[in-house]
Short mmCIF file of C-alpha atoms in Angstrom, two decimals:
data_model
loop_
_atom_site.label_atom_id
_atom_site.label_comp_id
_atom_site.label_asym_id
_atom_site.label_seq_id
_atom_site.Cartn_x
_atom_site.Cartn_y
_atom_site.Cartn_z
CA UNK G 198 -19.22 -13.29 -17.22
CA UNK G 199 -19.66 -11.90 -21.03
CA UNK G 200 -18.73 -8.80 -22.29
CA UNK G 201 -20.90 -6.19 -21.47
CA UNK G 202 -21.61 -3.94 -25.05
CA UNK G 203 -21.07 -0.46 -24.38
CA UNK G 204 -23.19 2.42 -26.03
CA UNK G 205 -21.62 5.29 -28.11
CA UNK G 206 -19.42 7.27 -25.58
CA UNK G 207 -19.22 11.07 -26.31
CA UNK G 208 -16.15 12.71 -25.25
CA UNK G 209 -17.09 16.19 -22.70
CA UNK G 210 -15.00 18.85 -24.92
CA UNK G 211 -12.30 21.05 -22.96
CA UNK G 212 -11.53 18.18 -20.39
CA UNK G 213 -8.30 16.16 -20.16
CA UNK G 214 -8.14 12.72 -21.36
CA UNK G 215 -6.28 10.25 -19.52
CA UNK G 216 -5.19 6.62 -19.45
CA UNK G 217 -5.29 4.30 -16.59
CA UNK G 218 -3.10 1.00 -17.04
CA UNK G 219 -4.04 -1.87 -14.67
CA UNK G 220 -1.59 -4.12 -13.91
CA UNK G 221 -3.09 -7.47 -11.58
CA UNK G 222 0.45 -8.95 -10.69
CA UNK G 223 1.64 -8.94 -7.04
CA UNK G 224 4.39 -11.76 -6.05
CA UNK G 225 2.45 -11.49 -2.54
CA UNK G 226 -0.59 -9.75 -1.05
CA UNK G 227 -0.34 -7.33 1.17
CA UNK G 228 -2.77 -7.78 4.72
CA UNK G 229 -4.28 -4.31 3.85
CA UNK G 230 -5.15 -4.63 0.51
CA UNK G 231 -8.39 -5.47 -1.14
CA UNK G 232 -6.95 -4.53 -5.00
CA UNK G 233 -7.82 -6.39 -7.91
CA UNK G 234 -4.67 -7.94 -8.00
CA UNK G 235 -3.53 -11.78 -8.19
CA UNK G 236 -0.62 -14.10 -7.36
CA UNK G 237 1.34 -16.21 -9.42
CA UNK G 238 -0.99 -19.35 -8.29
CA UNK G 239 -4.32 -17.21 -8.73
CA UNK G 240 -3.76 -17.05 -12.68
CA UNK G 241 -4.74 -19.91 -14.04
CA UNK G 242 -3.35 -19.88 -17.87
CA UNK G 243 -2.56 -15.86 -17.89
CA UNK G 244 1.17 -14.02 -17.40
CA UNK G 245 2.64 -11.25 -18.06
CA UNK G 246 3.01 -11.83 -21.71
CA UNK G 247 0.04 -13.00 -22.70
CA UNK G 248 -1.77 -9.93 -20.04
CA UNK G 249 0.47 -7.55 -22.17
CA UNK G 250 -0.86 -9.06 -25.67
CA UNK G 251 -4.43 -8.40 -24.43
CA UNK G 252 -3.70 -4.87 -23.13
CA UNK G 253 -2.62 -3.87 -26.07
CA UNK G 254 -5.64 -5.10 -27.95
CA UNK G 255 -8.03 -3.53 -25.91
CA UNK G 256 -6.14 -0.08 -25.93
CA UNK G 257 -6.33 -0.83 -29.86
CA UNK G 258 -10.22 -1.20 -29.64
CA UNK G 259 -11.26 1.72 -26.92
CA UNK G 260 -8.94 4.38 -29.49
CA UNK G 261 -11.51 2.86 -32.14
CA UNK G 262 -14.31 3.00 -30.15
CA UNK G 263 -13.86 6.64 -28.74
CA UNK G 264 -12.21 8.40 -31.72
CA UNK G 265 -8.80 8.38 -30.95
CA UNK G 266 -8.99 10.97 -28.10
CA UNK G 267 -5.26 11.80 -27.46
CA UNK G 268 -3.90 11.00 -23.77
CA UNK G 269 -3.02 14.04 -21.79
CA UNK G 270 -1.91 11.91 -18.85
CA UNK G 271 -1.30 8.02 -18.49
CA UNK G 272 -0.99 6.04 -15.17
CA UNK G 273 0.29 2.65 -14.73
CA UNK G 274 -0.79 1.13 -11.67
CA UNK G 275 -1.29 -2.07 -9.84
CA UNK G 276 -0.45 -4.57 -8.76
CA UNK G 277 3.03 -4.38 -8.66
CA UNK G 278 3.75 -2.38 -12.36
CA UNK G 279 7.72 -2.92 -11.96
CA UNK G 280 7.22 -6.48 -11.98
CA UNK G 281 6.66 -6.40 -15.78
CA UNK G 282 10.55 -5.20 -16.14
CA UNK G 283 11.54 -2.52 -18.60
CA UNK G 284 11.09 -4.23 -21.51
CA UNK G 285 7.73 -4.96 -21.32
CA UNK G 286 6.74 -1.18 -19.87
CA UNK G 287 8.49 0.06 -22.72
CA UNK G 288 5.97 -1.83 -25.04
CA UNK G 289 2.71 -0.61 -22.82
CA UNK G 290 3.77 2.66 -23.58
CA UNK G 291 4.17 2.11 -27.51
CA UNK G 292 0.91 0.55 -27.61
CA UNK G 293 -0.34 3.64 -26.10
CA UNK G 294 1.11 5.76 -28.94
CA UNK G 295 0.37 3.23 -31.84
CA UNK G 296 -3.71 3.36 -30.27
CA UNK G 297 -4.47 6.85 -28.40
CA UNK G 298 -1.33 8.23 -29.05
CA UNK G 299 0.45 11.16 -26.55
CA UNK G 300 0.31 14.63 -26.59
CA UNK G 301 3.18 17.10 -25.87
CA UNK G 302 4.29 17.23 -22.58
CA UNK G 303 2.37 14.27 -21.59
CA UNK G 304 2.48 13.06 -17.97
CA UNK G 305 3.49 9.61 -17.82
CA UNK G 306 3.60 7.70 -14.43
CA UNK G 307 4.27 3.91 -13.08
CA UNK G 308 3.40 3.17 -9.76
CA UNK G 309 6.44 0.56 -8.57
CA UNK G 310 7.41 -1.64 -5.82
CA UNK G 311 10.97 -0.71 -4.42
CA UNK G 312 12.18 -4.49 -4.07
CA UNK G 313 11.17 -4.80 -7.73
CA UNK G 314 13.27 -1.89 -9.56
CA UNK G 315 16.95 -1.48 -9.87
CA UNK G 316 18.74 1.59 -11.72
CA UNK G 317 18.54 -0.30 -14.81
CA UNK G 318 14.62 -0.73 -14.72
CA UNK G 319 14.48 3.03 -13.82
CA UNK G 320 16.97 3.91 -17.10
CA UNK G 321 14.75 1.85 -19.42
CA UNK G 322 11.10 3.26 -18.49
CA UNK G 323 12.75 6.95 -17.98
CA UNK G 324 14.24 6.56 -21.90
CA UNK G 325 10.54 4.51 -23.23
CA UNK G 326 9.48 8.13 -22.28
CA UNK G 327 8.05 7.98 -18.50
CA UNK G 328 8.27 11.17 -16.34
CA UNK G 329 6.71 9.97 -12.92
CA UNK G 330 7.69 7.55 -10.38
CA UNK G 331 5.26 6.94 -7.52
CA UNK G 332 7.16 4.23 -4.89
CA UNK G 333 5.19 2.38 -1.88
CA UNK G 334 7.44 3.37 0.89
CA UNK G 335 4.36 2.90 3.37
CA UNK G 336 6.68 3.00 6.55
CA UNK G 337 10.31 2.97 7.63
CA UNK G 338 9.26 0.55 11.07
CA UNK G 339 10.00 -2.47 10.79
CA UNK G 340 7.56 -3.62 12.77
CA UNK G 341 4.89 -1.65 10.86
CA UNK G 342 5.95 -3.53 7.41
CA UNK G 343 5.72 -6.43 9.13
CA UNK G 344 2.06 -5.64 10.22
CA UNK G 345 1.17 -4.71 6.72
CA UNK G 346 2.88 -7.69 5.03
CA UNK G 347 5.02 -5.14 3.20
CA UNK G 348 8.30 -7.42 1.81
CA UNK G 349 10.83 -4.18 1.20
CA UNK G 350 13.16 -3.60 3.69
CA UNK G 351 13.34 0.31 5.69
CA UNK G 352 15.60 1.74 3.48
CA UNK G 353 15.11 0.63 0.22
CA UNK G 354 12.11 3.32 -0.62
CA UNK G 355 14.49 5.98 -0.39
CA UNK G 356 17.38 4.00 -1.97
CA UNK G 357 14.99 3.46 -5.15
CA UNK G 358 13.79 7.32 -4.96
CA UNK G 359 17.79 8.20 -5.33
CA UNK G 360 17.85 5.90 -8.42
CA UNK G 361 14.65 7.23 -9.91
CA UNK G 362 16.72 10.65 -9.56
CA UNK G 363 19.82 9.31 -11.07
CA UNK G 364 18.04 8.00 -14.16
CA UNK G 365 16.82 11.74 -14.85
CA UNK G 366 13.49 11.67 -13.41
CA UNK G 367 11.96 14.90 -12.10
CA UNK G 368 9.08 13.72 -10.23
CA UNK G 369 9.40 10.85 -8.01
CA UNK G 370 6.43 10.68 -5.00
CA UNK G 371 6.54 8.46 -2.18
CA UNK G 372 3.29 6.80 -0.32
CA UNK G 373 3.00 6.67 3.28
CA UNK G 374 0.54 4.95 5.48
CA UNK G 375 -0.19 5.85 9.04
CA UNK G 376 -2.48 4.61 11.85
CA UNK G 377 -1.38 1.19 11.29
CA UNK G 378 -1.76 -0.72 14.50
CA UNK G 379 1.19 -0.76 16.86
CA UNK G 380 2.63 2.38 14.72
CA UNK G 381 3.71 4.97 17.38
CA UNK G 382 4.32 8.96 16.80
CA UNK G 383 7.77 8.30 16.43
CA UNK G 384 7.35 5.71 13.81
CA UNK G 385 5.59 8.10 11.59
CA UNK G 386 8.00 11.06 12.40
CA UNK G 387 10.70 8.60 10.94
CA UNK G 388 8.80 7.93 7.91
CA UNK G 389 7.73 10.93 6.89
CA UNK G 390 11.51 12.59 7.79
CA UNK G 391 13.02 9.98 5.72
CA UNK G 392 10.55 10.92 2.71
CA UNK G 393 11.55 14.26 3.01
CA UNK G 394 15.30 13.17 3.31
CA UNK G 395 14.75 11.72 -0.15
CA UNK G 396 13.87 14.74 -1.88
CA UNK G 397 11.00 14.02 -3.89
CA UNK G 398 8.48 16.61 -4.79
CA UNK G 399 5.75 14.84 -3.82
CA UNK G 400 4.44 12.42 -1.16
CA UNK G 401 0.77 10.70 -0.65
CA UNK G 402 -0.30 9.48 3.17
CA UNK G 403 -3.12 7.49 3.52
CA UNK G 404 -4.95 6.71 7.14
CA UNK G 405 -5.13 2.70 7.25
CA UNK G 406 -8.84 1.21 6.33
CA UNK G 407 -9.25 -1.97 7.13
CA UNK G 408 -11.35 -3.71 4.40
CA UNK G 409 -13.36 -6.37 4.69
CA UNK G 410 -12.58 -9.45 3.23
CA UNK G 411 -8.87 -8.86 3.77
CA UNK G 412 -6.41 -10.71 6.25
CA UNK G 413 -5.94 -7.51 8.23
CA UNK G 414 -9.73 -7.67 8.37
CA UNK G 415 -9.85 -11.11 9.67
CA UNK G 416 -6.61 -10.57 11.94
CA UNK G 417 -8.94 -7.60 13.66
CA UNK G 418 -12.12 -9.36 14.15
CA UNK G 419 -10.10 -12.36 15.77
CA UNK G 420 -8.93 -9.55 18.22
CA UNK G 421 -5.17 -9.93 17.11
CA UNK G 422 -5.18 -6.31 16.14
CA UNK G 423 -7.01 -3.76 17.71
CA UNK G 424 -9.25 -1.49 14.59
CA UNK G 425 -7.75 2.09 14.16
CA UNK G 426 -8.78 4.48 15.99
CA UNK G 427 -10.26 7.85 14.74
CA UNK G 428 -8.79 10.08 17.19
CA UNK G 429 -5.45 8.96 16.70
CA UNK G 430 -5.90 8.80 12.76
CA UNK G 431 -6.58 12.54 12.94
CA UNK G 432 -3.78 13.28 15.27
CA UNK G 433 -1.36 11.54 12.99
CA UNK G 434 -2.94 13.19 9.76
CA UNK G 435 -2.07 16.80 11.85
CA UNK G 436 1.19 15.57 12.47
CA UNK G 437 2.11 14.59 8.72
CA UNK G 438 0.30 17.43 7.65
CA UNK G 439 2.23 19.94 9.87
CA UNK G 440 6.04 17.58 8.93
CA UNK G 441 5.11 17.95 5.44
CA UNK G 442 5.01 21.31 5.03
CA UNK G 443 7.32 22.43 7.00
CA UNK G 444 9.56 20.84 4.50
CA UNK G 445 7.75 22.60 1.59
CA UNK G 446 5.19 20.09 0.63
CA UNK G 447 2.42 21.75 0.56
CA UNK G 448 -1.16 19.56 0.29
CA UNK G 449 -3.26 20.12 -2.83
CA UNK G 450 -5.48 17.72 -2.30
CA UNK G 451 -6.59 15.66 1.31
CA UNK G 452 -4.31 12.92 1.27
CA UNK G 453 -1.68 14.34 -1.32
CA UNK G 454 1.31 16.97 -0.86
CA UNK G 455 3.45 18.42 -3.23
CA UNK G 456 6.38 21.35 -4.19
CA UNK G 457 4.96 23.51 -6.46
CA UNK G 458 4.97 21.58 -10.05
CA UNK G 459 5.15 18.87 -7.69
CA UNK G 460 0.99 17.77 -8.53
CA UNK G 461 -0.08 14.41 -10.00
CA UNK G 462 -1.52 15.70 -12.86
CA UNK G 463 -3.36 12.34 -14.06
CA UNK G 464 -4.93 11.77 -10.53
CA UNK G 465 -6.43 15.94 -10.50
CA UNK G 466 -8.16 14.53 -13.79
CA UNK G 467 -10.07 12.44 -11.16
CA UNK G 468 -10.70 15.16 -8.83
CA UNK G 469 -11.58 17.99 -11.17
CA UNK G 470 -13.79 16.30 -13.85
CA UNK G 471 -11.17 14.97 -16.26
CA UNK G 472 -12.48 11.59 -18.69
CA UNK G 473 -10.48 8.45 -19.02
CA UNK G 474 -10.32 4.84 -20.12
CA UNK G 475 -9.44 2.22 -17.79
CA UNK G 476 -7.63 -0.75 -19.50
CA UNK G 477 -6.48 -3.95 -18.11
CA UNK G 478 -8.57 -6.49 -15.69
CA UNK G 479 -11.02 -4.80 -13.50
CA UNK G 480 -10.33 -1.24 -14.68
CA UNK G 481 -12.98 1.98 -14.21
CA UNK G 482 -13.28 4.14 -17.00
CA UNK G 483 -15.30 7.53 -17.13
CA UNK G 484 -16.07 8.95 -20.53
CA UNK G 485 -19.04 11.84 -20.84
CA UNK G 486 -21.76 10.92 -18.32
CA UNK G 487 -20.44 6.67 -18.68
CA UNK G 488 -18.99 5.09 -15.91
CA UNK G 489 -17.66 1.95 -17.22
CA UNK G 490 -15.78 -1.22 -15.62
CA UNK G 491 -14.14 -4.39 -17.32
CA UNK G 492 -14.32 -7.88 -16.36
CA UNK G 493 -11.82 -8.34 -12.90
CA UNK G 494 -10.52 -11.86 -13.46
CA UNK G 495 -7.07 -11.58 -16.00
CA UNK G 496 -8.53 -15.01 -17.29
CA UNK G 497 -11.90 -13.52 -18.02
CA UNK G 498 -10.18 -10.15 -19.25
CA UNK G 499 -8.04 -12.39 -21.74
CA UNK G 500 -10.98 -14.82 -22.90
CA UNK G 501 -12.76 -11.88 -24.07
CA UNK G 502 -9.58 -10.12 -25.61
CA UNK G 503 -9.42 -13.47 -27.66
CA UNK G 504 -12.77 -12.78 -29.16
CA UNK G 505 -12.19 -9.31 -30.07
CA UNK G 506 -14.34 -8.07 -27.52
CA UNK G 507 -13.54 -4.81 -25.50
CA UNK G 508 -13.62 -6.42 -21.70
CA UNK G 509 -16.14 -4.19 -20.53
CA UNK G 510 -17.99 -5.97 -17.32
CA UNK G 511 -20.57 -3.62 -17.29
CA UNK G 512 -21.57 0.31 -17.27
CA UNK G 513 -23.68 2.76 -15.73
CA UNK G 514 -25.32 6.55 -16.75
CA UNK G 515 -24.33 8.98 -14.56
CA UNK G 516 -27.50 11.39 -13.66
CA UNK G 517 -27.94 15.29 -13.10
CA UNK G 518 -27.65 13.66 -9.59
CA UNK G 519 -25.39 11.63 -9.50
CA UNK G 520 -22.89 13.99 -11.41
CA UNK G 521 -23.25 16.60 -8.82
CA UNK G 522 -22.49 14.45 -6.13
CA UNK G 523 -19.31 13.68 -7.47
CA UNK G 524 -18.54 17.25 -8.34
CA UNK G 525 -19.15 18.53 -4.71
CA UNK G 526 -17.65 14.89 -3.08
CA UNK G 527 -14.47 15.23 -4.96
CA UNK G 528 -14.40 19.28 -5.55
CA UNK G 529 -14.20 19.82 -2.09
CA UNK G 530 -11.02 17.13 -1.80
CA UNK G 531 -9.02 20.18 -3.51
CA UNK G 532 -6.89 22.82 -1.91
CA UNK G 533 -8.91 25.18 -4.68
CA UNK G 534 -12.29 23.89 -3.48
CA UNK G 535 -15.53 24.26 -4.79
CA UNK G 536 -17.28 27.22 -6.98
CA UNK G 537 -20.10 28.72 -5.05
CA UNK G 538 -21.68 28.77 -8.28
CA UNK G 539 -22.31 25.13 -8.33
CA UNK G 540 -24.30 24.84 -4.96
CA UNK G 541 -27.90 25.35 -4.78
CA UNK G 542 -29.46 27.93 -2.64
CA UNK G 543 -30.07 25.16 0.01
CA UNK G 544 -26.76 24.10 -0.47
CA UNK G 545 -25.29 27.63 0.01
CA UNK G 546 -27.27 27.77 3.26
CA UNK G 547 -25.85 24.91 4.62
CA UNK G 548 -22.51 25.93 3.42
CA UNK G 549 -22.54 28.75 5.65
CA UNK G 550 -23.56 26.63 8.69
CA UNK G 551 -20.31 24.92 8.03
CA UNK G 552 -18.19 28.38 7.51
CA UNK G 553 -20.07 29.75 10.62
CA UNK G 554 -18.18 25.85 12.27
CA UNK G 555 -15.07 26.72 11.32
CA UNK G 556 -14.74 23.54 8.62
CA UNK G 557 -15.52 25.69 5.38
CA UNK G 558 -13.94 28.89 4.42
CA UNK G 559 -15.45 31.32 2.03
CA UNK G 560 -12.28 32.12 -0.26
CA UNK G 561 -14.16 34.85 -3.30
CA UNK G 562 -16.85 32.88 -5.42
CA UNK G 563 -15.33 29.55 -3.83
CA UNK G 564 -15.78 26.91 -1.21
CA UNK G 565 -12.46 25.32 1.08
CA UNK G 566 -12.03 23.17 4.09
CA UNK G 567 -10.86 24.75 6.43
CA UNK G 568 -7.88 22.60 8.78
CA UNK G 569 -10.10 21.23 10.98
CA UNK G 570 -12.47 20.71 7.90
CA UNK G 571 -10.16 18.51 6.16
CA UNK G 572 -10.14 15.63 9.19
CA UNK G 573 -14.28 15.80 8.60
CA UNK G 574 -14.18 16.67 4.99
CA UNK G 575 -17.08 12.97 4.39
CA UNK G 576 -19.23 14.60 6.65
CA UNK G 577 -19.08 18.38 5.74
CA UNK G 578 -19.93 16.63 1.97
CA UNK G 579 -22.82 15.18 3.70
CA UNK G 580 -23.49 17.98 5.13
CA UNK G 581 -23.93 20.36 2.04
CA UNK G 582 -25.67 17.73 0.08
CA UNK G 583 -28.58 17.04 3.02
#
C-alpha cells in the first residue's frame, strides 16, 4: 500500500499534545493479543535499527508537517518497548526533542516487558529523561500465564517494579488481566495483593476479550477453552475494584486506578479530548477533527520512510457526529464524567432514565456512572445516544 497524503492538520488550541511511539517487536505472541506487533521471522529485511532510523524520520516530518506542536506527554508502547535496550530508548527520546521537542514537566512513559528489563535498562531510560514505567504483570498464576502465553515468571513483575523504584522512578503502574479462563477468585486476589505489595501508584485491569483471529480465539472455538463469561467478568471487576481501593487506589477512569498524582496523564489526553501523533508502524494519530493511521507492516512503514514519505495509511474527518460520540463514549469512561451541558435535550431525558436506574448519578452540571453503572457503562453510552 502507498502513502496516503494527508491534508493540512490544524492543531484545536488549549488541548494537550501528545506523542504515541509504536514499537512492533515481540520475541513471542501472546494467545490474547491481536496488536500490531511482529516476530523476529515476521520482519522480512526490518530490525530494530533500521525501525529506529525510520522513526526518527517520520517524527522529523509530522514536527514539519504540524508546526512543531510541543509534546506535553509521550508514550512508548508496543510490542515489547524494553526490547530496544537503553541505548536505543535513549535515542527515541532525543529524536523527540531534536523534532517536537518537550515541554517542562513532560510525562514520559515506556510500556516494558518484565523478562526484558534489568536495573541497568531502568537506570539508562530513567537518566535519557523517562518518568513512567507501565509493566505487564497480567497475573501471578502460573497457570493463568500459561493460558495467556505470558513468558515472565510470578514474581518477576514485582521484582522489576522494585527496580523501576530503585532507579528513581516515581510512577511505576502495573497491568492486570482477569477473567482469563481457569483463573479462580483466589488467583486474582493474589495478583492484585501482590500489585499492591509492590507499591506502585498505579495499576490498570483489563477483563479478557477474546479477539478474533487470535490463538486464544481459535483455542475457544475448538472448545479447548470455554469464552468468558459476563457474570463472572463483573464479579471479578467488583472484586478488583473493591481490593484496589481499599489499598488507596482509587479508579479515575473504568479500567484504571491510581494514588492521587498517581493518573496516566498521556492516556486522559485520550479520554478528555487531548490531540496526538502516532508514529511508528500502524500508529493512530488524532489532530483537530483528523483521525489518521500509518501503514501496519514495519516493511511497508520503512519503504515509505525511504522515500521521504510520512507513512500515513490513510485518514478520516471526524463529523459534528462523529465527534460527539466520542466525547460522550469516552467522557463518561471518567471518574469526572460528562458536562450536562454537552447532551441534548433528548439526551438529558434519557440521562435521567438512567439516574432514575441507578447507573448515572447527577453530580452539579455533570454526568457519572454510578457502581453498578460502570459494569454497563457500553450500554448506558448507547443508551444516551439512542
Amino acid at each position: 500500500m502507498a502513502p496516503s497524503a494527508l491534508p493540512t492538520l490544524q492543531l484545536r488550541p488549549g488541548t494537550p499534545f501528545g506523542l504515541y511511539l509504536h514499537v512492533p517487536f515481540c520475541l513471542t505472541r501472546c494467545g490474547y493479543c491481536d496488536f500490531n506487533t511482529y516476530t523476529p521471522a515476521e520482519l522480512g529485511g526490518v530490525n530494530p535499527d533500521t525501525w529506529l532510523a525510520g522513526l526518527c524520520a517520520e517524527l522529523t516530518m509530522a514536527a514539519e508537517h504540524l508546526g512543531g506542536p510541543v509534546a506535553d506527554t509521550v508514550f512508548v508502547g508496543g510490542g515489547t518497548p524494553s526490547l530496544l535496550g537503553g541505548t536505543r530508548m535513549r535515542v527515541m527520546l532525543d529524536a523527540v526533542r531534536d523534532s517536537f521537542g518537550l515541554a517542562p514537566q513532560a510525562e514520559v512513559t515506556t510500556e516494558a516487558n518484565p523478562e526484558s528489563t534489568s536495573p541497568e535498562f531502568f537506570e539508562e531510560i530513567r537518566t535519557a529523561g523517562y518518568t513512567r514505567v507501565s509493566l505487564g504483570m497480567q497475573s501471578v498464576a502460573p497457570g493463568v500465564l500459561a493460558t495467556l502465553d505470558r513468558v515472565h515468571s510470578p514474581g518477576r513483575a514485582q521484582a522489576a517494579a522494585a527496580e523501576a523504584f530503585a532507579a528513581g522512578f516515581e510512577h511505576v503502574s502495573l497491568d492486570l488481566i482477569y477473567g482469563t479462563p481457569g483463573e479462580t477468585d483466589d488467583d486474582l486476589c493474589s495478583s492484585v495483593e501482590a500489585a499492591v505489595a509492590a507499591g506502585v501508584d498505579h495499576v490498570s485491569a483489563y477483563a479478557l476479550i477474546v479477539e478474533d483471529g487470535t490463538a486464544l480465539a481459535r483455542r475457544v472455538r475448538r472448545g479447548e477453552l470455554p469464552a468468558p463469561d459476563d457474570d463472572v467478568l463483573a464479579a471479578r471487576y467488583e472484586l478488583v475494584d473493591a481490593m484496589l481501593a481499599d489499598a488507596g487506589l482509587h479508579w479515575y477512569e473504568v479500567s484504571n486506578w491510581s494514588r492521587p498524582g498517581g493518573q496516566c496523564r498521556h492516556n486522559l489526553g485520550y479520554w478528555d479530548g487531548g490531540q496526538w501523533w502516532g508514529a511508528g508502524p500502524g500508529a493512530h494519530g488524532h489532530i483537530g477533527d483528523i483521525r489518521c493511521w500509518n501503514l501496519k507492516h514495519p516493511t511497508a512503514y520503512s519503504r515509505a520512510i525511504d522515500e521521504r514519505a510520512l507513512p500515513v495509511a490513510g485518514f478520516e474527518t471526524l463529523s459534528a457526529v462523529d465527534r460527539h460520540t466520542e466525547e460522550v463514549m469516552l467522557g463518561l469512561r471518567l471518574r469526572h464524567g460528562l458536562a450536562t451541558a454537552l447532551l441534548s435535550a433528548e439526551e438529558r431525558r434519557r440521562a435521567q432514565t438512567a439516574v432514575g436506574d441507578g447507573l448515572l448519578v447527577a453530580e452539579g452540571e455533570r454526568l457519572a456512572l454510578t457502581d453498578r453503572g460502570r459494569l454497563l457503562a457500553d450500554a448506558v453510552v448507547r443508551t444516551l445516544l439512542g
